[in-house]
Coordinates of C-alpha atoms and ligand atoms in Angstrom, one line a residue:
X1 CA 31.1 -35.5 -1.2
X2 CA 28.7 -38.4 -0.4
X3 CA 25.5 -37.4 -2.6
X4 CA 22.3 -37.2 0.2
X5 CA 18.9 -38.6 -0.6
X6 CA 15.9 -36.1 0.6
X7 CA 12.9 -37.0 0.7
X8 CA 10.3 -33.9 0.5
X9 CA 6.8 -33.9 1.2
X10 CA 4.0 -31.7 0.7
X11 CA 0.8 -31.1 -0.8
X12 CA 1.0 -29.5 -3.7
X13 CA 3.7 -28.9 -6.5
X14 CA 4.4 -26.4 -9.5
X15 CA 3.6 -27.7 -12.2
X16 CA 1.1 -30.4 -11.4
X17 CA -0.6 -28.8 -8.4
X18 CA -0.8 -25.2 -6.9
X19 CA -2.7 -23.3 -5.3
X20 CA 0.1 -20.5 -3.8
X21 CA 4.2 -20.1 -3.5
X22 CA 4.2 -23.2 -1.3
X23 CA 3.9 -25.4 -4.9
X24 CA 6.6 -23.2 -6.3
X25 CA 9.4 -23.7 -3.5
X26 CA 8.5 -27.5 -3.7
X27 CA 8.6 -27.8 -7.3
X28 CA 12.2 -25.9 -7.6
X29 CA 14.2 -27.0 -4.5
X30 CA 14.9 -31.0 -5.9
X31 CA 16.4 -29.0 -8.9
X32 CA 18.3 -26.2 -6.9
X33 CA 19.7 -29.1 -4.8
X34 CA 20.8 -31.2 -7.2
X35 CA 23.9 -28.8 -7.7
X36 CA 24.8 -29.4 -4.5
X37 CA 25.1 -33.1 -4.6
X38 CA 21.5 -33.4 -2.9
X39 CA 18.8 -36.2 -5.3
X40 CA 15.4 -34.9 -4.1
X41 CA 12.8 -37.3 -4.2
X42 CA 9.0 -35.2 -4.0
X43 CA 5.8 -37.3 -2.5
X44 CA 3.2 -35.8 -3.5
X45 CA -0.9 -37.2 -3.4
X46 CA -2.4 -38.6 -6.3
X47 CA -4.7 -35.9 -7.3
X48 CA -6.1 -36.2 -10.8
X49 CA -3.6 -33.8 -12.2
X50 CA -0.9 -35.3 -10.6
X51 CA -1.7 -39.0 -11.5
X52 CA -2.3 -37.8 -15.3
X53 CA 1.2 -36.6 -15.7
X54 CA 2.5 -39.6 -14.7
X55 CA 1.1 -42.2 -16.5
X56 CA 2.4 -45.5 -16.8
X57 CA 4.2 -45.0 -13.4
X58 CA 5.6 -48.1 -11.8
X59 CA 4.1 -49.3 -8.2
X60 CA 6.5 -49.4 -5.5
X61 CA 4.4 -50.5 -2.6
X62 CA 1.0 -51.9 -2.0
X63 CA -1.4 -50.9 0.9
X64 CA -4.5 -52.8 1.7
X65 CA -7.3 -50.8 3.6
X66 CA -5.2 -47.6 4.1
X67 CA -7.2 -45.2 6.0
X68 CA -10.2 -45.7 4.3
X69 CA -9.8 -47.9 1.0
X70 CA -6.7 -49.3 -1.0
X71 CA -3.9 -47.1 -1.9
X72 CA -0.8 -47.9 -4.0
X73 CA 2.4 -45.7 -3.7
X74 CA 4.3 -45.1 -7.4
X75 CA 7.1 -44.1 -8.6
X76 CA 7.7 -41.6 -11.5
X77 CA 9.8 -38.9 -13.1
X78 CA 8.0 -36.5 -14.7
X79 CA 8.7 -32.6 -15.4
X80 CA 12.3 -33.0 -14.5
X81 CA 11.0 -34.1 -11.1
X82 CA 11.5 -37.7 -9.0
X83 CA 8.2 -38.1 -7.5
X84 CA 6.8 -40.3 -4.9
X85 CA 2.8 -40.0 -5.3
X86 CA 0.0 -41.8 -3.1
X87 CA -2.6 -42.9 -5.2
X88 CA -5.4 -43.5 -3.1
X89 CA -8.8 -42.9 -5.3
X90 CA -10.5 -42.7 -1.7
X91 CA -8.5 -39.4 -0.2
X92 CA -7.8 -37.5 -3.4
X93 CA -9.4 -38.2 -6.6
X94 CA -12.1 -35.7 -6.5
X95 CA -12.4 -32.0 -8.3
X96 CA -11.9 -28.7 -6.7
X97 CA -8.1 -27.8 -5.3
X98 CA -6.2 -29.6 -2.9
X99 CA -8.1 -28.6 0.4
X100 CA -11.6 -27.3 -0.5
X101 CA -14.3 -29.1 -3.0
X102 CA -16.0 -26.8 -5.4
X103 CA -18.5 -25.4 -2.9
X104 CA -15.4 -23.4 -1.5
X105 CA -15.5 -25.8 1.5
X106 CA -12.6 -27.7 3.2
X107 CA -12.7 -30.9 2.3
X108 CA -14.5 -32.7 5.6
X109 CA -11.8 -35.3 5.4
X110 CA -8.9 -33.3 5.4
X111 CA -7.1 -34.1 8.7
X112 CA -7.6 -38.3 7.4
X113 CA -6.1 -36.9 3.9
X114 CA -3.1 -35.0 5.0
X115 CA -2.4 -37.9 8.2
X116 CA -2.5 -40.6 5.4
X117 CA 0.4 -38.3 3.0
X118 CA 2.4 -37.8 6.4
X119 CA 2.1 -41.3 7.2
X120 CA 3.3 -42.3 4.0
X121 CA 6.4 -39.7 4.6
X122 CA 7.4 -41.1 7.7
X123 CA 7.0 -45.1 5.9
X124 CA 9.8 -44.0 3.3
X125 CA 11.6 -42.9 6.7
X126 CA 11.6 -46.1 7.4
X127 CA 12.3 -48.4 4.8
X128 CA 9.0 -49.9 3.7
X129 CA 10.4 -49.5 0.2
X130 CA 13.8 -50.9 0.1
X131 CA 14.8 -49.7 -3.1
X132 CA 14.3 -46.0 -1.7
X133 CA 16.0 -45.1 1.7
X134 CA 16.3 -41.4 2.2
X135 CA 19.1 -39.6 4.3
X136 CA 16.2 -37.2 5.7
X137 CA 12.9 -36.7 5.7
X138 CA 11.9 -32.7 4.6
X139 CA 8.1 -31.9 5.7
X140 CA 6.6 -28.7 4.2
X141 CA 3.7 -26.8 6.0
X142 CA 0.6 -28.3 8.5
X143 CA -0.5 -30.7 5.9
X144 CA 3.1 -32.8 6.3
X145 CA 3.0 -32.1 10.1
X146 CA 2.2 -35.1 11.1
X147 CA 5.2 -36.8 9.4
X148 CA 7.8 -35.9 12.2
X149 CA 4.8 -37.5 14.6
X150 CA 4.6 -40.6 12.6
X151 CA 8.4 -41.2 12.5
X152 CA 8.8 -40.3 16.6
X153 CA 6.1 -42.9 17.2
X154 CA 6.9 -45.7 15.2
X155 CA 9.7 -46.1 18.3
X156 CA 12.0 -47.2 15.4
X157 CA 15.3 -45.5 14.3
X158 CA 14.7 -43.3 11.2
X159 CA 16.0 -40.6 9.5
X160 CA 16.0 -36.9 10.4
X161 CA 13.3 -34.6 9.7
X162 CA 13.1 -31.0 9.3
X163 CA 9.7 -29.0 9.2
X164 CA 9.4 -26.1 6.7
X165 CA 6.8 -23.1 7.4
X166 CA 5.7 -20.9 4.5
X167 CA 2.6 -19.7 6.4
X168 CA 2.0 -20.0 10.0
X169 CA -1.6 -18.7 9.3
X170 CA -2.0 -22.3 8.3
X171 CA -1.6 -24.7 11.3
X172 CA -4.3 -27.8 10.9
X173 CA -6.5 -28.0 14.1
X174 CA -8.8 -31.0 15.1
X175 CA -10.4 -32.7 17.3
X176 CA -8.8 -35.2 19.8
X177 CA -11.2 -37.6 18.9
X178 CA -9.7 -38.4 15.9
X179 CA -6.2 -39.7 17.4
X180 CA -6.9 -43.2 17.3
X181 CA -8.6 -43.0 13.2
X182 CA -4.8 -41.4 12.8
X183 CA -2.9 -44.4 14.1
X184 CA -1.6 -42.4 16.7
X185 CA -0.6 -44.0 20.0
X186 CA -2.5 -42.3 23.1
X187 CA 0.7 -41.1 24.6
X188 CA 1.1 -39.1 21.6
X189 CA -1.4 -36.5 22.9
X190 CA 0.8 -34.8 25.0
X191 CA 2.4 -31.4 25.2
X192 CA 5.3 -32.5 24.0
X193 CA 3.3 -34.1 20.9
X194 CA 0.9 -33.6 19.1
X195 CA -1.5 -31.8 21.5
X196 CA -2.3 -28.0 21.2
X197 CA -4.4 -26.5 22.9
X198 CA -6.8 -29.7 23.5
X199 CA -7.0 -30.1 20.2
X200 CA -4.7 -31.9 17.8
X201 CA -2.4 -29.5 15.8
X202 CA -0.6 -30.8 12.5
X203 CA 1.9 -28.0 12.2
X204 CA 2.6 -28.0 16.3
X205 CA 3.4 -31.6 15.9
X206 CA 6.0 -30.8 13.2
X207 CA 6.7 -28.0 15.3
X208 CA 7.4 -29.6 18.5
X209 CA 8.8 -32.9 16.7
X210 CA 10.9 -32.0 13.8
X211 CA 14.9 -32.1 14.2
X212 CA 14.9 -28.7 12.7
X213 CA 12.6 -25.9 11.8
X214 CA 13.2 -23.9 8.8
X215 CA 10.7 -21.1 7.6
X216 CA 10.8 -18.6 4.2
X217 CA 12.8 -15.7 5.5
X218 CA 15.1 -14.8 8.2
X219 CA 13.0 -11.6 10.0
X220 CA 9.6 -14.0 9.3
X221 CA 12.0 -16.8 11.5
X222 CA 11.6 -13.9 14.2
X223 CA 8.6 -12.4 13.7
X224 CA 6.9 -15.9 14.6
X225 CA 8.9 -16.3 17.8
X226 CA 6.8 -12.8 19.5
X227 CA 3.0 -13.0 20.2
X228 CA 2.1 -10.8 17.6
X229 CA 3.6 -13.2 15.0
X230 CA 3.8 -16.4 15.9
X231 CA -0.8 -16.8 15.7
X232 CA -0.3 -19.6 19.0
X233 CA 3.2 -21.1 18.7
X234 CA 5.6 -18.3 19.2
X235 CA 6.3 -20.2 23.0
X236 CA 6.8 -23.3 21.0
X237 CA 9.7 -21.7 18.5
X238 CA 11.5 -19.7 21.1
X239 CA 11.6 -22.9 23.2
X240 CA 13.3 -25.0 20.5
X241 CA 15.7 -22.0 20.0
X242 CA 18.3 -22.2 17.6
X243 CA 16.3 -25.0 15.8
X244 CA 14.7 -22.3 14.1
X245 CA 16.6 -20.6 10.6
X246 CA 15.6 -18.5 8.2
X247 CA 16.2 -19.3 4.5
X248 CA 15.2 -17.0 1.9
X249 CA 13.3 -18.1 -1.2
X250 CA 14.3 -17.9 -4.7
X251 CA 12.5 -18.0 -7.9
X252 CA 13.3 -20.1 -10.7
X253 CA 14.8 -17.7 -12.8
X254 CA 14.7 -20.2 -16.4
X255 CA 10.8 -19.5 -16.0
X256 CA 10.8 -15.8 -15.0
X257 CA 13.3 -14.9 -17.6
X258 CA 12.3 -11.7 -19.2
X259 CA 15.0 -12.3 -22.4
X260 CA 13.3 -15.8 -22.7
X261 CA 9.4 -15.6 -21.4
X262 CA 7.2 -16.7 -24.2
X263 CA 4.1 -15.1 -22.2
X264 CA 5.3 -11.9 -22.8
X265 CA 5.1 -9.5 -25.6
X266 CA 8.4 -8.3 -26.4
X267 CA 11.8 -9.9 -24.5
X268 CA 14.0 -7.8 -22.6
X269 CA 16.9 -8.0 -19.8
X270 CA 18.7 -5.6 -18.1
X271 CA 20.8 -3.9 -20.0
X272 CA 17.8 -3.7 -22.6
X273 CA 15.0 -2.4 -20.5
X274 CA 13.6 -0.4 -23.2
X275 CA 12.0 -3.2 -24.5
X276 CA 9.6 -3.6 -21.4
X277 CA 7.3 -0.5 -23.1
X278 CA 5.9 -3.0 -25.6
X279 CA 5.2 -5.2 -22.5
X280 CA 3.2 -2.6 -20.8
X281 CA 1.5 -1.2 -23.9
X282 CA 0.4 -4.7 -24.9
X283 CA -0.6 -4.9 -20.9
X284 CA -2.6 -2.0 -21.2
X285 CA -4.6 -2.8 -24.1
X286 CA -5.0 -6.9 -23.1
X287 CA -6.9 -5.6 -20.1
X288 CA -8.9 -2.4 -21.3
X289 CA -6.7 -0.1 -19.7
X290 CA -5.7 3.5 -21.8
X291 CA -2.6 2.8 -24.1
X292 CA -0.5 5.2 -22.1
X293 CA 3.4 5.3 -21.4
X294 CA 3.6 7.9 -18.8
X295 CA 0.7 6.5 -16.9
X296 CA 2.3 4.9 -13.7
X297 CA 1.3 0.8 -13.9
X298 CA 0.6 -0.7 -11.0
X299 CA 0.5 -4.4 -10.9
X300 CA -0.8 -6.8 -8.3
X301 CA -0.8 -11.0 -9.0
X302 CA -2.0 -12.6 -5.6
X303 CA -4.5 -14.6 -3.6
X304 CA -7.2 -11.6 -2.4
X305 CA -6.8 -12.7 1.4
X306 CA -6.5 -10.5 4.7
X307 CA -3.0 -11.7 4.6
X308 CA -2.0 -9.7 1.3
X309 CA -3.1 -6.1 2.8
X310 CA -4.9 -5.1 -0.6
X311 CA -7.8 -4.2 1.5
X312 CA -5.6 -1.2 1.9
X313 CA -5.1 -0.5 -2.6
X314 CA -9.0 0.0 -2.2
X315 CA -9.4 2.2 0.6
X316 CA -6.5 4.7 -1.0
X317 CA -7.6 3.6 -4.8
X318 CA -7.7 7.4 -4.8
X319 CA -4.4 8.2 -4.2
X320 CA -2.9 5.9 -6.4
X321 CA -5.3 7.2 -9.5
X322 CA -4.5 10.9 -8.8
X323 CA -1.4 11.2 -10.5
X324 CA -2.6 9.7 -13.5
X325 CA -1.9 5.9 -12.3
X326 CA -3.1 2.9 -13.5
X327 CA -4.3 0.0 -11.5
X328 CA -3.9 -4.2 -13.0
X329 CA -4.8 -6.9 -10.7
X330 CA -5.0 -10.6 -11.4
X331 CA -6.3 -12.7 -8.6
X332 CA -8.5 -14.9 -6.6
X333 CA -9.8 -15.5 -3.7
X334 CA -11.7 -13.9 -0.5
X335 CA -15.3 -12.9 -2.7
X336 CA -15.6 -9.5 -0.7
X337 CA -12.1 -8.3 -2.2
X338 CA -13.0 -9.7 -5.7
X339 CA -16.0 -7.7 -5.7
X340 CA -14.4 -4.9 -4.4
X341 CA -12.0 -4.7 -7.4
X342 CA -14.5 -5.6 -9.9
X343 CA -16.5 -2.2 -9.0
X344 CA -13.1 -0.5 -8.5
X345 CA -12.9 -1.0 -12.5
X346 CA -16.2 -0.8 -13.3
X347 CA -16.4 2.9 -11.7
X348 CA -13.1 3.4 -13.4
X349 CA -12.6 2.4 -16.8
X350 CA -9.5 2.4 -19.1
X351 CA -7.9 3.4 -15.6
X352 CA -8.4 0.5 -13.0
X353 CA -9.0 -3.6 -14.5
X354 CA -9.3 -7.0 -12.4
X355 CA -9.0 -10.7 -14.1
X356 CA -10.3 -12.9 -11.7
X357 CA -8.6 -16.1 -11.7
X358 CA -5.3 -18.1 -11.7
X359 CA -3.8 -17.1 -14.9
X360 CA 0.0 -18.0 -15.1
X361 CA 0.7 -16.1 -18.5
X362 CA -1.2 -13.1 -17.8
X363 CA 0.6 -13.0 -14.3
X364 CA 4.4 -13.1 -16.7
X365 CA 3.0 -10.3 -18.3
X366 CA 1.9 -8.2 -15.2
X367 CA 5.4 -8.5 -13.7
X368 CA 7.2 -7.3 -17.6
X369 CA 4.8 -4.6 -18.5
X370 CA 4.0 -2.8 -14.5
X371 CA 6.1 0.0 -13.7
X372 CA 5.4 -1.3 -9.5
X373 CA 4.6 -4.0 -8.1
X374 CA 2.3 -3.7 -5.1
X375 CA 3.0 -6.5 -2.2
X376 CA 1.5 -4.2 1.1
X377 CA 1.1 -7.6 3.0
X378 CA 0.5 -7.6 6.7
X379 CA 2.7 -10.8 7.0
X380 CA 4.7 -12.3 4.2
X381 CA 6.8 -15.2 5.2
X382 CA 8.9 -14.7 2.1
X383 CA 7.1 -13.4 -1.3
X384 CA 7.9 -14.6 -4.4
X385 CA 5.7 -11.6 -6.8
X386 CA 8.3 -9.4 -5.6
X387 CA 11.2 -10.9 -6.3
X388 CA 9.5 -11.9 -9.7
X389 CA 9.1 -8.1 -10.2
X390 CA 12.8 -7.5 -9.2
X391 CA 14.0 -10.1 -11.9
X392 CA 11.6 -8.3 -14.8
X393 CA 12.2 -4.8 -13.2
X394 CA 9.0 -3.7 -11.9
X395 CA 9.7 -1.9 -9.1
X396 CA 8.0 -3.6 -5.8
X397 CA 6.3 -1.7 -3.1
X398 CA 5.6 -3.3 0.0
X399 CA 5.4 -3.7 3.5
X400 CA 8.4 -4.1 5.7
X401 CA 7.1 -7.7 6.7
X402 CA 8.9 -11.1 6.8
X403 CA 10.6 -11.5 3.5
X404 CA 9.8 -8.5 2.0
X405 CA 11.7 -6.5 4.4
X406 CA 14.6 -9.2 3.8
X407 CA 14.9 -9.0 -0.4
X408 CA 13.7 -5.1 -0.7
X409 CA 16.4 -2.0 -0.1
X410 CA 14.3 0.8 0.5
X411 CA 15.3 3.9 -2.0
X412 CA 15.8 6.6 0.6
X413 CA 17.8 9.0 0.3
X414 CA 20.8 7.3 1.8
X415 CA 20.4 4.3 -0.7
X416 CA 19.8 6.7 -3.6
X417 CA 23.5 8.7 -2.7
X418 CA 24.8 5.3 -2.4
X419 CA 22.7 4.1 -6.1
X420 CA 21.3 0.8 -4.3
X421 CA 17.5 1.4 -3.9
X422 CA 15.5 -1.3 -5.2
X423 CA 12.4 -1.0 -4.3
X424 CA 10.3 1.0 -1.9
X425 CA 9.1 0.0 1.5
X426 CA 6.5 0.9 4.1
X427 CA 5.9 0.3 7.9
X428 CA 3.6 -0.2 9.9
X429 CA 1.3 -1.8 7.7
X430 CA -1.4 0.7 7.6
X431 CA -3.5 2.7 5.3
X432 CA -1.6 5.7 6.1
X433 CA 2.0 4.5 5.9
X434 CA 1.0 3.0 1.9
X435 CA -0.5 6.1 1.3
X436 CA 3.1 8.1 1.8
X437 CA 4.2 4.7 0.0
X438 CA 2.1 5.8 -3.1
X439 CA 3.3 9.6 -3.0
X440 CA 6.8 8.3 -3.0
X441 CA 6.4 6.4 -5.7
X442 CA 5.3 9.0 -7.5
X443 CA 7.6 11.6 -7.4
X444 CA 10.2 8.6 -7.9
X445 CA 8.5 7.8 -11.4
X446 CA 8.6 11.4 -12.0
X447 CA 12.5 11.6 -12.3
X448 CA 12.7 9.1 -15.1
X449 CA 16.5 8.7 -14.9
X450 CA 16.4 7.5 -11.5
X451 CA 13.6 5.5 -11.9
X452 CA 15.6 3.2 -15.1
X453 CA 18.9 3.2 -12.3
X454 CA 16.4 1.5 -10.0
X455 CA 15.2 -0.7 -12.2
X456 CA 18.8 -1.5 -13.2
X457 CA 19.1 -2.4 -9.8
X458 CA 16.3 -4.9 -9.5
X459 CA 17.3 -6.8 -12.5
X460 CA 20.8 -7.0 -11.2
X461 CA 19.3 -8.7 -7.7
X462 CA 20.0 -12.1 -7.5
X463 CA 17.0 -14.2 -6.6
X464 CA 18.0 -17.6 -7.8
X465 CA 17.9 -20.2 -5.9
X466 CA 21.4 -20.2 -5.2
X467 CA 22.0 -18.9 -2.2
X468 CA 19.3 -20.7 -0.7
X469 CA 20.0 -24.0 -2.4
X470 CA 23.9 -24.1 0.0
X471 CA 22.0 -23.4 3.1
X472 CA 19.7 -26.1 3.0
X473 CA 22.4 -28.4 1.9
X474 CA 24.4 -26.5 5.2
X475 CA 21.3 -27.7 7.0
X476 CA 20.8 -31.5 5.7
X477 CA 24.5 -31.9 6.0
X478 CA 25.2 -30.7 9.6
X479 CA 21.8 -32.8 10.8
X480 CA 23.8 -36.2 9.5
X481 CA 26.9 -34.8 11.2
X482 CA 25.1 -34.6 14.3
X483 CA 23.2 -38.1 14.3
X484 CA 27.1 -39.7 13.4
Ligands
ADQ1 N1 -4.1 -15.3 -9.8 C1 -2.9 -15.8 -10.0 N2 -2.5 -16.2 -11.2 C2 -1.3 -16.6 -11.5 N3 -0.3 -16.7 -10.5 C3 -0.7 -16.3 -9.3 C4 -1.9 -15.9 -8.9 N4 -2.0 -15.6 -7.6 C5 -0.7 -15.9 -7.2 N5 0.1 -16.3 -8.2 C6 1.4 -16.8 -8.0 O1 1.5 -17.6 -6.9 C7 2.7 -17.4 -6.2 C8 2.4 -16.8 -4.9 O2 3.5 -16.9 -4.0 P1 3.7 -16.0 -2.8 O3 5.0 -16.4 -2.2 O4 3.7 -14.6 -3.2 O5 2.4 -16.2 -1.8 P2 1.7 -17.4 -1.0 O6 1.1 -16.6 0.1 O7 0.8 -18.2 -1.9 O8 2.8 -18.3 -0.4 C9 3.3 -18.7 0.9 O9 4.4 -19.5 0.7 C10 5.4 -18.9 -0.1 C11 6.5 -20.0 -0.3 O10 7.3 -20.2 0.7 C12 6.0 -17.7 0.7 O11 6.9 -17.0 -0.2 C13 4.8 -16.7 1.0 O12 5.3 -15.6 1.8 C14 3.7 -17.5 1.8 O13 2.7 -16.7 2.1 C15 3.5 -16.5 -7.1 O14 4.3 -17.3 -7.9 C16 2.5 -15.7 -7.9 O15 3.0 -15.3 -9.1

């Protein structure tokens, strides 16, 4: 088979970048694909991180007053990765994350930032580097939405595009004013563009403009095509119909490898899931939590937002520390939820602890030494803590949202007789429904020998990127099909 180039674009990437599972996808896909005859090539911008892990890059392409100031475009291979990265000192080389400065504030420039890396997308589209002609372009989330825009404008022929969403909640907004500082034609404000809602909207243009739509999970594929999900474009997605798929996420299971993890205190795997009480005993004591085996662990690693429904662990904190649980979160985020853990530990010690942070190790360690895994988001496009947690057999509790309805089997009764229970699930998302979550989970923990078949279970789950990895290949390949 003919081997497809794909170029992928997005804003941030594991492990130069990252601010959330969007970096993670990005960073693993290219090496997914590449089993499937498929050479990813990832642009990226030049942030400071980015550009110091590729030093000594070559310069493919030369831009002269781009949006603001000079910008070059290089070329590099660095972490197992092709990259395409925009260095242009102008947009990116400042502190703080990828959207907000240090003062917690979005960047003022962001919708020039993100136009300029979409721009540059659709350019590769095109041939301005002849050396590099991709078979389709692959935009990820409202900062690449332009990039569909940029290619349908330029009236030239180009490549096809397809427009990934791993969180509607996300959709770039601004003002029409700006369409001309874009290099937008006028006619591009139109329904049928760019236009939303009398504003400009990044991921509607993707949206509307794309050749296909893909998002993180089949039920989160319908979820945003009703009112209640789709936060403004569900009439959008049900319009473009079966444009729209769902394709489930993986993890990259050589860096969540309990028999490998050097973050970890003791290696295990499944048929050795003893080992995982060193992991929760040197858990317990790394964060000042008692040293006690039969004290349920639960584990949270997230960003502390609205989306992630941990609003709700504080409200029932009591139920979960009345049989004797545990509570260890690592996270950052929304200040009010930070603050609410921090007193959460301080008015429990030795039974409830919070780092604040991003801590990558401490968040291997989490997933090896929890006995659950809480995940009770109100929307979850896909998740990847709980599929970490399946691969290193914590058992995940969570909502029945999105992709955490799609990669959980609920241990009911039914799934018990039938010894397929993974997990354990809740719905509606409400303080009522995780409560009976928590009481479950309890008397599951308290019949050990079904609680080690269900952990069995989840280590046996495959959540490689497998799967996933043939149906975007499926995807790339029937979108050439249909353009010859
Ligand atoms: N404080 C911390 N320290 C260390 N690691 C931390 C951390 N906080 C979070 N992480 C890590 O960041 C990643 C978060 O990924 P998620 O998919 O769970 O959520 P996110 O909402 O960011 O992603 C969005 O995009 C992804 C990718 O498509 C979708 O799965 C998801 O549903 C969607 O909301 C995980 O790898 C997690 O371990």
């Amino acid at each position: 088979m003919k081997q497809l180039k794909v170029l992928s674009v997005a804003s941030e990437i594991y492990p130069f970048v990252k601010t959330g599972g969007l970096a993670d996808v990005v960073g693993a896909l290219p090496g997914a694909l590449a089993a499937e005859g498929i050479a990813v090539t990832t642009l990226v911008p030049g942030y400071p991180s980015v550009l110091k892990a590729i030093e000594g890059a070559e310069t493919v392409y030369v831009y002269h007053w781009f949006y603001g100031g000079d910008a070059r475009l290089l070329k590099a291979h660095a972490a197992g990765l092709d990259l395409m990265v925009l260095d242009a000192p102008h947009l990116y080389d400042r502190p703080g994350n990828p959207y907000v400065g240090g003062d917690g504030r979005d960047w003022p420039d962001n919708p020039i930032r993100f136009a300029a890396l979409s721009r540059i997308a659709a350019d590769l589209g095109l041939s301005f580097v002849p050396a590099y002609q991709p078979d389709i372009v692959h935009a990820h989330d409202w900062p690449t939405g332009l990039t569909p825009a940029f290619l349908r404008y330029s009236g030239r022929p180009h490549p096809p595009s397809v427009m990934t969403i791993h969180n509607m909640a996300f959709q770039g907004q601004y003002p029409r004013e700006l369409l001309p500082a874009l290099g937008l034609p006028d006619h591009a404000f139109s329904v049928g563009g760019v236009e939303y809602f009398g504003t400009i909207g990044y991921l509607k243009a993707g949206l509307q403009l794309a050749d296909r739509i893909t998002t993180v999970s089949p039920t989160y594929a319908s979820e945003i095509c009703t009112p209640e999900g789709g936060m403004g474009l569900d009439g959008l997605l049900r319009a473009r119909g079966t444009a729209l798929t769902g394709i489930l996420n993986g993890i990259d299971i050589s860096v969540w490898d309990p028999a490998t993890d050097p973050h970890i205190a003791a290696p295990f795997d499944a048929a050795n899931g003893a080992a995982r009480a060193a992991n929760k005993r040197a858990l317990q004591e790394r964060l000042g939590l008692a040293v006690d085996p039969d004290a349920q662990l639960f584990g949270i690693v997230s960003r502390l937002t609205w989306q992630k429904g941990l609003d709700l662990v504080l409200d029932r904190l009591g139920t979960l520390l009345a049989d004797g649980g545990q509570l260890a979160v690592l996270g950052s985020g929304e200040p009010g939820l930070a603050e609410g853990f921090g007193l959460a530990s301080i008015g429990n010690p030795g039974r409830v602890a919070i780092a604040h942070g991003y801590d990558e190790g401490l968040a291997h360690l989490i997933q090896a030494g929890s006995d659950v895994i809480l995940v009770p988001s109100r929307f979850e496009p896909c998740g990847l803590t709980q599929l970490c947690a399946l691969r290193y057999g914590a058992i995940p509790l969570v909502g029945r949202v999105g992709g955490l309805a799609d990669t959980i089997i609920d241990a009911n009764d039914v799934a018990r007789a039938a010894g397929i229970g993974t997990g354990i699930q809740f719905a509606p998302v409400t303080g009522d429904q995780y409560e009976a979550a928590l009481r479950r989970a309890a008397v599951l923990w308290r019949d050990r020998a079904y609680w080690k078949k269900l952990q069995k279970n989840a280590m046996k789950t495959d959540v490689s990127w497998l799967r996933a990895a043939a149906s975007y290949a499926a995807l790339y390949r029937s979108l050439l099909a249909e353009r010859a």
